[in-house]
Amino acid sequence: MGEDLSPSLDEKAKRTRDLLTSFYGGDSAPSHATARIDTFHSIDTPDFDPQRYMNALIGRTSVEGLLQRHVEMAAEIKNLDSDLQMLVYENYNKFISATDTIRRMKINVVGMETNMEQLLEKITSVQSKSDGVNASLFERRECIEKLNRTRSLLHKVQFIYDLPARLTKCIKSEAYADAVKYYVGALPVFKAYGQSSFEACRKESEEAIGTVIRHLQARLLSDSEPVEARAEAVVLLKQLGFPVDNLKTKVLEAKLEHFLSELQAEARQQTPALLETGKSSENMLDSTGSKQSMDFSKKDSIGEFAKTVTAYRIIFPNSEKRLTEVAIDLFNKLFASLQNHEEGVLSATKLISSLRVISSDVRRMDEVLPEACLPDYAIKAAETSIKQHVSDMFGHLYSQLTGDMVALQSQQKERGSSDEMKPLQMALDSGKDVLFQGSMDVLWDFRQLLDDNLDILVKLRDAYIDWVQGGLQDFFRSLKKFFLSFSKGTVSSDGKPPLVEKPQADKVSTGVVLVMAQLSVFIEQTVVPKITEEIAASFSGGGARSYEEGPPFVPAEICRMFRSTGGSLMHLYINMQARKLSLLVKKSIATPNWLKYKEPRDVRMFVDLLLEELKTMEVEVQQVLVRGSTQKHRRSDSTGSTNSSRSNRIRDDRSSRLSTQRARNRLLESHVAKLFKQKVEIFTKLEYTQESVISTIVKMCLKSFQEYVRLETFSRSGFQQIQLDTQFLRDPLKEVVEDEAIIDFLLDEVCAAAAERCLDPILLEPAILDKLIYAKNTKNSEQSASS
């Protein structure tokens, strides 16, 4: 029994050792278990051992696992059988199709050889019959050709006999070119047989051609004949061998030079009218649409010039240099007149019409005088004209907008900012219309040039797109510079910066600054995005600029630039208005002698002036800015504590009639309490709304009020006057600001500062304070009703 147990224990230990070795991956040679496990994962390899796999599977897997593995393997076998069956079916179908194709090819090839043999026999038969027909007709063809040559010779002989009559008929109809052609064609026959067979015909023809020469000489010497007819006469005389060199200088050259000089003078006189109407040099359309001939000394200018050039070159073959100089000079004057028009901004329609006329004229001139290279000159001149047009359009838009700002400044000085006509609102609406609709109109004007298929414009397309985008960039940069310069008073009344910057004499009105700030916001939020869409839709492309120059139009830069400009102008407006109120407060604090101040009987006049100035600012802001979307912070909504203010704490003990030392102790206590009180944020982020702007101005004014109070020393009556003034200001100021708690906090700070600087800080009785405020409100109501 011991021998039976020993092998089983050794086998068990070996199996355990093999499992541990296979799991931890020892450096020794792979064991039996490792080889078995590897075989499990390589069931599809050639060295797969089924018996070992089954032994291992039975030894490690439960009955349920064996059944599950059996089911899986049965499914895999079924799937493999299905795949193999489908593969056999597909190959069988392809084999059948290939067999059918081979069978059809065999059937078709079998009958093809017989058909080819029949075709060869038919071709051979046709060729033999064609050779027989050619052989039978050879003699007749030779006879026909001989008769045809005889007939042609008889026609020539007949032409010689009929030549005198033909020449006489040409003389009667003044068809001298035909007469010269017939005679020149008959000259070889006269030279060969003129002394024998055709002597009579030769003499009659010479007499007739002499008459033709005399008529051509008369036409050449006549001043009433056009230059083309005279040039034709010279050509015909040369063909007849008549000497014409002695007539060049006497008749044609002087006349042609004179005509060219007259044509240049007429071009200088007629070009402004041509460019003004933008019509063709041959005919124009009047306002009713009917054709109206252009008075160009009753000549088609370019047509006459082209004819003259043609005639000149015929008469003087080596005249290209002179004609080139004349043509270039003429077209330089045409384009100079186009660039120096004096009717303001030239519209795209008129510019296109002018360029179309000049392009047509250049094309006609280039046909007769290609040596002048007029198309190159035309492209250079058109480039200059289009650049000037783009600059003029943006310049006009800039002048219109800056002129409105200058006019608004003058209007504000004359009528003030409280005018019932709402000039700021009208100026803002006008400026928005100029910026938005004006920019769209300018781009629409530019798009007309871009959409036109004129060859000159097509060649300049990429450069033109860059000019437009660059013009937009320069326009907005100039506008931003104007806004900042005008707000600082460094722009003259004509909208242009002075040559030498001088100290600011007349400050720009606050209303103008506010309008420019809102226009900057409008440019950033509305104008630039719309222009960007238009650029992407109609002016995409370009690329004619060099890489160093960068992109011509950068919307992000423009938006960032006007966002900064709008913020600067809005802060400038707030500072100007706050400075105005602060000066009023400073004067009201620095003027009285607070140590000898009498007991307060009424709210001081400076409070009315302060509220009146604030009302004026509110009128300006309402014309330009929109109302805020957020609700006002009432006292119950505010995070600040108004009931714990210093004045209220002192007022709680008003019945006890504190002494001076007791009041100062309470002030010390209030300072300590403020350390533990929730902080009130005074200056928040500025928004472009009525409430935000007015609130910021009021906060700055009240902070200045507090600082000015700290510079003075007050008696009890002076301190009570400050208390009365601040208490009266609470309700009117709360109506115009966003957060009412800020007003209570800042006015309490003013009272606290006055109390700190007071020798005897005793507050007024609440009843007396309410009575004085009520009397002031009643007085203001009566004044408002009477006015």
mmCIF file of N, CA, C and O in Angstrom, residues 138-216:
data_model
loop_
_atom_site.group_PDB
_atom_site.id
_atom_site.type_symbol
_atom_site.label_atom_id
_atom_site.label_comp_id
_atom_site.label_asym_id
_atom_site.label_seq_id
_atom_site.Cartn_x
_atom_site.Cartn_y
_atom_site.Cartn_z
ATOM 1 N N PHE A 138 -9.380 55.710 -119.293
ATOM 2 C CA PHE A 138 -8.122 56.462 -119.286
ATOM 3 C C PHE A 138 -8.027 57.403 -120.481
ATOM 4 O O PHE A 138 -7.671 58.572 -120.370
ATOM 5 N N GLU A 139 -8.347 56.946 -121.667
ATOM 6 C CA GLU A 139 -8.225 57.750 -122.890
ATOM 7 C C GLU A 139 -9.198 58.931 -122.850
ATOM 8 O O GLU A 139 -8.856 60.054 -123.221
ATOM 9 N N ARG A 140 -10.426 58.680 -122.402
ATOM 10 C CA ARG A 140 -11.399 59.767 -122.339
ATOM 11 C C ARG A 140 -10.984 60.824 -121.299
ATOM 12 O O ARG A 140 -11.189 62.023 -121.518
ATOM 13 N N ARG A 141 -10.412 60.391 -120.205
ATOM 14 C CA ARG A 141 -9.972 61.352 -119.190
ATOM 15 C C ARG A 141 -8.863 62.236 -119.731
ATOM 16 O O ARG A 141 -8.832 63.448 -119.471
ATOM 17 N N GLU A 142 -7.944 61.693 -120.472
ATOM 18 C CA GLU A 142 -6.876 62.482 -121.074
ATOM 19 C C GLU A 142 -7.435 63.513 -122.028
ATOM 20 O O GLU A 142 -7.005 64.674 -122.078
ATOM 21 N N CYS A 143 -8.435 63.124 -122.782
ATOM 22 C CA CYS A 143 -9.056 64.056 -123.741
ATOM 23 C C CYS A 143 -9.775 65.187 -123.030
ATOM 24 O O CYS A 143 -9.683 66.346 -123.437
ATOM 25 N N ILE A 144 -10.459 64.847 -121.956
ATOM 26 C CA ILE A 144 -11.185 65.881 -121.200
ATOM 27 C C ILE A 144 -10.220 66.880 -120.586
ATOM 28 O O ILE A 144 -10.457 68.103 -120.597
ATOM 29 N N GLU A 145 -9.129 66.426 -120.034
ATOM 30 C CA GLU A 145 -8.148 67.336 -119.431
ATOM 31 C C GLU A 145 -7.551 68.268 -120.478
ATOM 32 O O GLU A 145 -7.316 69.457 -120.234
ATOM 33 N N LYS A 146 -7.278 67.743 -121.667
ATOM 34 C CA LYS A 146 -6.730 68.578 -122.735
ATOM 35 C C LYS A 146 -7.732 69.649 -123.140
ATOM 36 O O LYS A 146 -7.378 70.816 -123.341
ATOM 37 N N LEU A 147 -9.011 69.267 -123.285
ATOM 38 C CA LEU A 147 -10.032 70.247 -123.626
ATOM 39 C C LEU A 147 -10.188 71.303 -122.527
ATOM 40 O O LEU A 147 -10.431 72.492 -122.814
ATOM 41 N N ASN A 148 -10.044 70.883 -121.277
ATOM 42 C CA ASN A 148 -10.167 71.831 -120.163
ATOM 43 C C ASN A 148 -9.039 72.857 -120.193
ATOM 44 O O ASN A 148 -9.254 74.045 -119.937
ATOM 45 N N ARG A 149 -7.825 72.410 -120.489
ATOM 46 C CA ARG A 149 -6.706 73.354 -120.584
ATOM 47 C C ARG A 149 -6.934 74.327 -121.732
ATOM 48 O O ARG A 149 -6.620 75.516 -121.635
ATOM 49 N N THR A 150 -7.452 73.802 -122.858
ATOM 50 C CA THR A 150 -7.735 74.689 -123.989
ATOM 51 C C THR A 150 -8.788 75.723 -123.611
ATOM 52 O O THR A 150 -8.693 76.908 -123.972
ATOM 53 N N ARG A 151 -9.806 75.288 -122.881
ATOM 54 C CA ARG A 151 -10.875 76.207 -122.455
ATOM 55 C C ARG A 151 -10.307 77.288 -121.538
ATOM 56 O O ARG A 151 -10.660 78.483 -121.653
ATOM 57 N N SER A 152 -9.425 76.919 -120.614
ATOM 58 C CA SER A 152 -8.825 77.910 -119.718
ATOM 59 C C SER A 152 -7.999 78.916 -120.490
ATOM 60 O O SER A 152 -8.022 80.129 -120.205
ATOM 61 N N LEU A 153 -7.267 78.441 -121.486
ATOM 62 C CA LEU A 153 -6.468 79.350 -122.299
ATOM 63 C C LEU A 153 -7.348 80.313 -123.080
ATOM 64 O O LEU A 153 -7.042 81.509 -123.211
ATOM 65 N N LEU A 154 -8.459 79.811 -123.590
ATOM 66 C CA LEU A 154 -9.387 80.686 -124.330
ATOM 67 C C LEU A 154 -9.983 81.749 -123.400
ATOM 68 O O LEU A 154 -10.196 82.900 -123.820
ATOM 69 N N HIS A 155 -10.246 81.354 -122.127
ATOM 70 C CA HIS A 155 -10.752 82.357 -121.179
ATOM 71 C C HIS A 155 -9.735 83.460 -120.950
ATOM 72 O O HIS A 155 -10.094 84.648 -120.863
ATOM 73 N N LYS A 156 -8.464 83.097 -120.842
ATOM 74 C CA LYS A 156 -7.424 84.117 -120.651
ATOM 75 C C LYS A 156 -7.318 85.023 -121.866
ATOM 76 O O LYS A 156 -7.160 86.244 -121.739
ATOM 77 N N VAL A 157 -7.384 84.407 -123.061
ATOM 78 C CA VAL A 157 -7.322 85.223 -124.274
ATOM 79 C C VAL A 157 -8.518 86.148 -124.360
ATOM 80 O O VAL A 157 -8.406 87.340 -124.719
ATOM 81 N N GLN A 158 -9.684 85.611 -123.963
ATOM 82 C CA GLN A 158 -10.886 86.445 -123.971
ATOM 83 C C GLN A 158 -10.763 87.585 -122.976
ATOM 84 O O GLN A 158 -11.212 88.711 -123.215
ATOM 85 N N PHE A 159 -10.123 87.317 -121.788
ATOM 86 C CA PHE A 159 -9.927 88.369 -120.777
ATOM 87 C C PHE A 159 -9.050 89.490 -121.337
ATOM 88 O O PHE A 159 -9.305 90.673 -121.097
ATOM 89 N N ILE A 160 -7.999 89.102 -122.106
ATOM 90 C CA ILE A 160 -7.118 90.124 -122.692
ATOM 91 C C ILE A 160 -7.885 90.974 -123.689
ATOM 92 O O ILE A 160 -7.750 92.211 -123.717
ATOM 93 N N TYR A 161 -8.704 90.327 -124.511
ATOM 94 C CA TYR A 161 -9.476 91.104 -125.494
ATOM 95 C C TYR A 161 -10.533 91.989 -124.826
ATOM 96 O O TYR A 161 -10.853 93.070 -125.327
ATOM 97 N N ASP A 162 -11.070 91.528 -123.673
ATOM 98 C CA ASP A 162 -12.090 92.312 -122.971
ATOM 99 C C ASP A 162 -11.502 93.337 -122.013
ATOM 100 O O ASP A 162 -12.243 94.103 -121.390
ATOM 101 N N LEU A 163 -10.164 93.354 -121.818
ATOM 102 C CA LEU A 163 -9.545 94.234 -120.824
ATOM 103 C C LEU A 163 -9.817 95.712 -121.085
ATOM 104 O O LEU A 163 -10.137 96.449 -120.148
ATOM 105 N N PRO A 164 -9.714 96.248 -122.297
ATOM 106 C CA PRO A 164 -10.016 97.679 -122.497
ATOM 107 C C PRO A 164 -11.433 98.039 -122.062
ATOM 108 O O PRO A 164 -11.647 99.090 -121.435
ATOM 109 N N ALA A 165 -12.382 97.180 -122.427
ATOM 110 C CA ALA A 165 -13.763 97.473 -122.015
ATOM 111 C C ALA A 165 -13.912 97.434 -120.495
ATOM 112 O O ALA A 165 -14.613 98.267 -119.883
ATOM 113 N N ARG A 166 -13.278 96.462 -119.828
ATOM 114 C CA ARG A 166 -13.332 96.383 -118.355
ATOM 115 C C ARG A 166 -12.739 97.631 -117.714
ATOM 116 O O ARG A 166 -13.280 98.160 -116.745
ATOM 117 N N LEU A 167 -11.600 98.073 -118.252
ATOM 118 C CA LEU A 167 -10.965 99.266 -117.675
ATOM 119 C C LEU A 167 -11.852 100.495 -117.843
ATOM 120 O O LEU A 167 -11.948 101.336 -116.923
ATOM 121 N N THR A 168 -12.491 100.622 -119.012
ATOM 122 C CA THR A 168 -13.384 101.762 -119.235
ATOM 123 C C THR A 168 -14.551 101.746 -118.258
ATOM 124 O O THR A 168 -14.953 102.788 -117.700
ATOM 125 N N LYS A 169 -15.111 100.547 -118.026
ATOM 126 C CA LYS A 169 -16.219 100.428 -117.067
ATOM 127 C C LYS A 169 -15.754 100.778 -115.651
ATOM 128 O O LYS A 169 -16.477 101.442 -114.883
ATOM 129 N N CYS A 170 -14.558 100.363 -115.242
ATOM 130 C CA CYS A 170 -14.033 100.700 -113.913
ATOM 131 C C CYS A 170 -13.802 102.199 -113.762
ATOM 132 O O CYS A 170 -14.011 102.772 -112.681
ATOM 133 N N ILE A 171 -13.367 102.846 -114.850
ATOM 134 C CA ILE A 171 -13.151 104.299 -114.778
ATOM 135 C C ILE A 171 -14.471 105.020 -114.565
ATOM 136 O O ILE A 171 -14.559 105.976 -113.776
ATOM 137 N N LYS A 172 -15.521 104.573 -115.257
ATOM 138 C CA LYS A 172 -16.817 105.222 -115.096
ATOM 139 C C LYS A 172 -17.360 105.046 -113.676
ATOM 140 O O LYS A 172 -17.967 105.959 -113.112
ATOM 141 N N SER A 173 -17.144 103.872 -113.072
ATOM 142 C CA SER A 173 -17.632 103.622 -111.705
ATOM 143 C C SER A 173 -16.631 104.012 -110.628
ATOM 144 O O SER A 173 -16.884 103.784 -109.443
ATOM 145 N N GLU A 174 -15.484 104.581 -111.014
ATOM 146 C CA GLU A 174 -14.420 105.002 -110.100
ATOM 147 C C GLU A 174 -13.878 103.843 -109.263
ATOM 148 O O GLU A 174 -13.408 104.028 -108.144
ATOM 149 N N ALA A 175 -13.944 102.651 -109.832
ATOM 150 C CA ALA A 175 -13.368 101.472 -109.172
ATOM 151 C C ALA A 175 -11.921 101.334 -109.620
ATOM 152 O O ALA A 175 -11.550 100.404 -110.355
ATOM 153 N N TYR A 176 -11.099 102.254 -109.169
ATOM 154 C CA TYR A 176 -9.709 102.298 -109.637
ATOM 155 C C TYR A 176 -8.900 101.107 -109.117
ATOM 156 O O TYR A 176 -7.964 100.660 -109.779
ATOM 157 N N ALA A 177 -9.233 100.603 -107.936
ATOM 158 C CA ALA A 177 -8.511 99.453 -107.408
ATOM 159 C C ALA A 177 -8.721 98.232 -108.299
ATOM 160 O O ALA A 177 -7.773 97.483 -108.594
ATOM 161 N N ASP A 178 -9.953 98.023 -108.818
ATOM 162 C CA ASP A 178 -10.213 96.897 -109.725
ATOM 163 C C ASP A 178 -9.491 97.095 -111.046
ATOM 164 O O ASP A 178 -8.939 96.136 -111.627
ATOM 165 N N ALA A 179 -9.463 98.335 -111.525
ATOM 166 C CA ALA A 179 -8.791 98.608 -112.800
ATOM 167 C C ALA A 179 -7.301 98.290 -112.692
ATOM 168 O O ALA A 179 -6.714 97.660 -113.600
ATOM 169 N N VAL A 180 -6.686 98.708 -111.579
ATOM 170 C CA VAL A 180 -5.265 98.436 -111.392
ATOM 171 C C VAL A 180 -5.030 96.931 -111.267
ATOM 172 O O VAL A 180 -4.057 96.387 -111.812
ATOM 173 N N LYS A 181 -5.924 96.226 -110.587
ATOM 174 C CA LYS A 181 -5.770 94.777 -110.426
ATOM 175 C C LYS A 181 -5.841 94.074 -111.791
ATOM 176 O O LYS A 181 -5.027 93.184 -112.074
ATOM 177 N N TYR A 182 -6.817 94.440 -112.627
ATOM 178 C CA TYR A 182 -6.940 93.801 -113.950
ATOM 179 C C TYR A 182 -5.713 94.089 -114.815
ATOM 180 O O TYR A 182 -5.184 93.191 -115.481
ATOM 181 N N TYR A 183 -5.251 95.341 -114.783
ATOM 182 C CA TYR A 183 -4.128 95.705 -115.657
ATOM 183 C C TYR A 183 -2.840 95.023 -115.191
ATOM 184 O O TYR A 183 -2.057 94.518 -116.007
ATOM 185 N N VAL A 184 -2.604 95.011 -113.863
ATOM 186 C CA VAL A 184 -1.398 94.366 -113.347
ATOM 187 C C VAL A 184 -1.439 92.860 -113.660
ATOM 188 O O VAL A 184 -0.407 92.244 -113.969
ATOM 189 N N GLY A 185 -2.605 92.233 -113.634
ATOM 190 C CA GLY A 185 -2.719 90.827 -113.966
ATOM 191 C C GLY A 185 -2.430 90.541 -115.434
ATOM 192 O O GLY A 185 -1.937 89.449 -115.774
ATOM 193 N N ALA A 186 -2.714 91.517 -116.324
ATOM 194 C CA ALA A 186 -2.494 91.313 -117.767
ATOM 195 C C ALA A 186 -1.099 91.718 -118.223
ATOM 196 O O ALA A 186 -0.712 91.448 -119.378
ATOM 197 N N LEU A 187 -0.304 92.347 -117.376
ATOM 198 C CA LEU A 187 1.027 92.811 -117.768
ATOM 199 C C LEU A 187 1.942 91.685 -118.247
ATOM 200 O O LEU A 187 2.667 91.848 -119.251
ATOM 201 N N PRO A 188 2.003 90.515 -117.633
ATOM 202 C CA PRO A 188 2.872 89.449 -118.153
ATOM 203 C C PRO A 188 2.532 89.047 -119.599
ATOM 204 O O PRO A 188 3.430 88.765 -120.396
ATOM 205 N N VAL A 189 1.259 89.047 -119.955
ATOM 206 C CA VAL A 189 0.851 88.691 -121.322
ATOM 207 C C VAL A 189 1.262 89.793 -122.291
ATOM 208 O O VAL A 189 1.767 89.527 -123.406
ATOM 209 N N PHE A 190 1.078 91.046 -121.859
ATOM 210 C CA PHE A 190 1.479 92.155 -122.752
ATOM 211 C C PHE A 190 2.987 92.173 -122.985
ATOM 212 O O PHE A 190 3.463 92.503 -124.076
ATOM 213 N N LYS A 191 3.749 91.835 -121.947
ATOM 214 C CA LYS A 191 5.199 91.820 -122.127
ATOM 215 C C LYS A 191 5.627 90.706 -123.094
ATOM 216 O O LYS A 191 6.587 90.868 -123.844
ATOM 217 N N ALA A 192 4.917 89.584 -123.098
ATOM 218 C CA ALA A 192 5.291 88.452 -123.959
ATOM 219 C C ALA A 192 4.735 88.585 -125.383
ATOM 220 O O ALA A 192 5.435 88.288 -126.367
ATOM 221 N N TYR A 193 3.489 89.045 -125.496
ATOM 222 C CA TYR A 193 2.833 89.053 -126.813
ATOM 223 C C TYR A 193 2.271 90.425 -127.169
ATOM 224 O O TYR A 193 1.421 90.540 -128.056
ATOM 225 N N GLY A 194 2.728 91.467 -126.487
ATOM 226 C CA GLY A 194 2.178 92.792 -126.742
ATOM 227 C C GLY A 194 2.598 93.399 -128.068
ATOM 228 O O GLY A 194 1.936 94.321 -128.567
ATOM 229 N N GLN A 195 3.653 92.911 -128.673
ATOM 230 C CA GLN A 195 4.122 93.453 -129.936
ATOM 231 C C GLN A 195 3.568 92.677 -131.135
ATOM 232 O O GLN A 195 3.850 93.040 -132.275
ATOM 233 N N SER A 196 2.841 91.615 -130.901
ATOM 234 C CA SER A 196 2.368 90.785 -132.025
ATOM 235 C C SER A 196 0.859 90.586 -131.958
ATOM 236 O O SER A 196 0.087 91.361 -132.536
ATOM 237 N N SER A 197 0.440 89.594 -131.221
ATOM 238 C CA SER A 197 -0.963 89.189 -131.254
ATOM 239 C C SER A 197 -1.878 90.183 -130.559
ATOM 240 O O SER A 197 -2.995 90.437 -131.005
ATOM 241 N N PHE A 198 -1.449 90.735 -129.403
ATOM 242 C CA PHE A 198 -2.313 91.591 -128.581
ATOM 243 C C PHE A 198 -1.855 93.050 -128.605
ATOM 244 O O PHE A 198 -2.001 93.768 -127.615
ATOM 245 N N GLU A 199 -1.321 93.510 -129.734
ATOM 246 C CA GLU A 199 -0.813 94.889 -129.804
ATOM 247 C C GLU A 199 -1.933 95.892 -129.634
ATOM 248 O O GLU A 199 -1.800 96.897 -128.908
ATOM 249 N N ALA A 200 -3.055 95.655 -130.337
ATOM 250 C CA ALA A 200 -4.165 96.602 -130.256
ATOM 251 C C ALA A 200 -4.738 96.666 -128.843
ATOM 252 O O ALA A 200 -5.023 97.751 -128.297
ATOM 253 N N CYS A 201 -4.880 95.513 -128.213
ATOM 254 C CA CYS A 201 -5.414 95.471 -126.842
ATOM 255 C C CYS A 201 -4.462 96.171 -125.889
ATOM 256 O O CYS A 201 -4.886 96.861 -124.932
ATOM 257 N N ARG A 202 -3.157 96.013 -126.100
ATOM 258 C CA ARG A 202 -2.190 96.648 -125.213
ATOM 259 C C ARG A 202 -2.298 98.154 -125.290
ATOM 260 O O ARG A 202 -2.278 98.847 -124.265
ATOM 261 N N LYS A 203 -2.398 98.697 -126.536
ATOM 262 C CA LYS A 203 -2.455 100.160 -126.689
ATOM 263 C C LYS A 203 -3.722 100.723 -126.038
ATOM 264 O O LYS A 203 -3.689 101.741 -125.340
ATOM 265 N N GLU A 204 -4.857 100.051 -126.266
ATOM 266 C CA GLU A 204 -6.102 100.556 -125.672
ATOM 267 C C GLU A 204 -6.046 100.474 -124.142
ATOM 268 O O GLU A 204 -6.521 101.387 -123.442
ATOM 269 N N SER A 205 -5.442 99.416 -123.635
ATOM 270 C CA SER A 205 -5.350 99.272 -122.174
ATOM 271 C C SER A 205 -4.426 100.327 -121.581
ATOM 272 O O SER A 205 -4.694 100.884 -120.499
ATOM 273 N N GLU A 206 -3.326 100.635 -122.249
ATOM 274 C CA GLU A 206 -2.413 101.660 -121.742
ATOM 275 C C GLU A 206 -3.074 103.028 -121.724
ATOM 276 O O GLU A 206 -2.855 103.824 -120.789
ATOM 277 N N GLU A 207 -3.898 103.301 -122.763
ATOM 278 C CA GLU A 207 -4.613 104.583 -122.757
ATOM 279 C C GLU A 207 -5.593 104.654 -121.575
ATOM 280 O O GLU A 207 -5.699 105.683 -120.891
ATOM 281 N N ALA A 208 -6.287 103.542 -121.334
ATOM 282 C CA ALA A 208 -7.236 103.528 -120.216
ATOM 283 C C ALA A 208 -6.520 103.651 -118.880
ATOM 284 O O ALA A 208 -6.960 104.379 -117.976
ATOM 285 N N ILE A 209 -5.406 102.962 -118.710
ATOM 286 C CA ILE A 209 -4.697 103.018 -117.440
ATOM 287 C C ILE A 209 -4.070 104.387 -117.220
ATOM 288 O O ILE A 209 -3.874 104.836 -116.082
ATOM 289 N N GLY A 210 -3.737 105.102 -118.341
ATOM 290 C CA GLY A 210 -3.259 106.471 -118.196
ATOM 291 C C GLY A 210 -4.341 107.358 -117.596
ATOM 292 O O GLY A 210 -4.058 108.243 -116.773
ATOM 293 N N THR A 211 -5.582 107.131 -118.060
ATOM 294 C CA THR A 211 -6.691 107.883 -117.461
ATOM 295 C C THR A 211 -6.826 107.577 -115.970
ATOM 296 O O THR A 211 -7.079 108.479 -115.152
ATOM 297 N N VAL A 212 -6.650 106.320 -115.595
ATOM 298 C CA VAL A 212 -6.715 105.935 -114.178
ATOM 299 C C VAL A 212 -5.629 106.641 -113.382
ATOM 300 O O VAL A 212 -5.867 107.137 -112.275
ATOM 301 N N ILE A 213 -4.433 106.717 -113.928
ATOM 302 C CA ILE A 213 -3.331 107.397 -113.216
ATOM 303 C C ILE A 213 -3.657 108.858 -112.995
ATOM 304 O O ILE A 213 -3.386 109.421 -111.920
ATOM 305 N N ARG A 214 -4.232 109.514 -114.011
ATOM 306 C CA ARG A 214 -4.564 110.933 -113.852
ATOM 307 C C ARG A 214 -5.625 111.124 -112.759
ATOM 308 O O ARG A 214 -5.532 112.064 -111.962
ATOM 309 N N HIS A 215 -6.613 110.233 -112.695
ATOM 310 C CA HIS A 215 -7.631 110.339 -111.642
ATOM 311 C C HIS A 215 -7.023 110.089 -110.255
ATOM 312 O O HIS A 215 -7.392 110.771 -109.277
ATOM 313 N N LEU A 216 -6.105 109.153 -110.154
ATOM 314 C CA LEU A 216 -5.475 108.895 -108.864
ATOM 315 C C LEU A 216 -4.621 110.066 -108.408
ATOM 316 O O LEU A 216 -4.571 110.409 -107.219
#
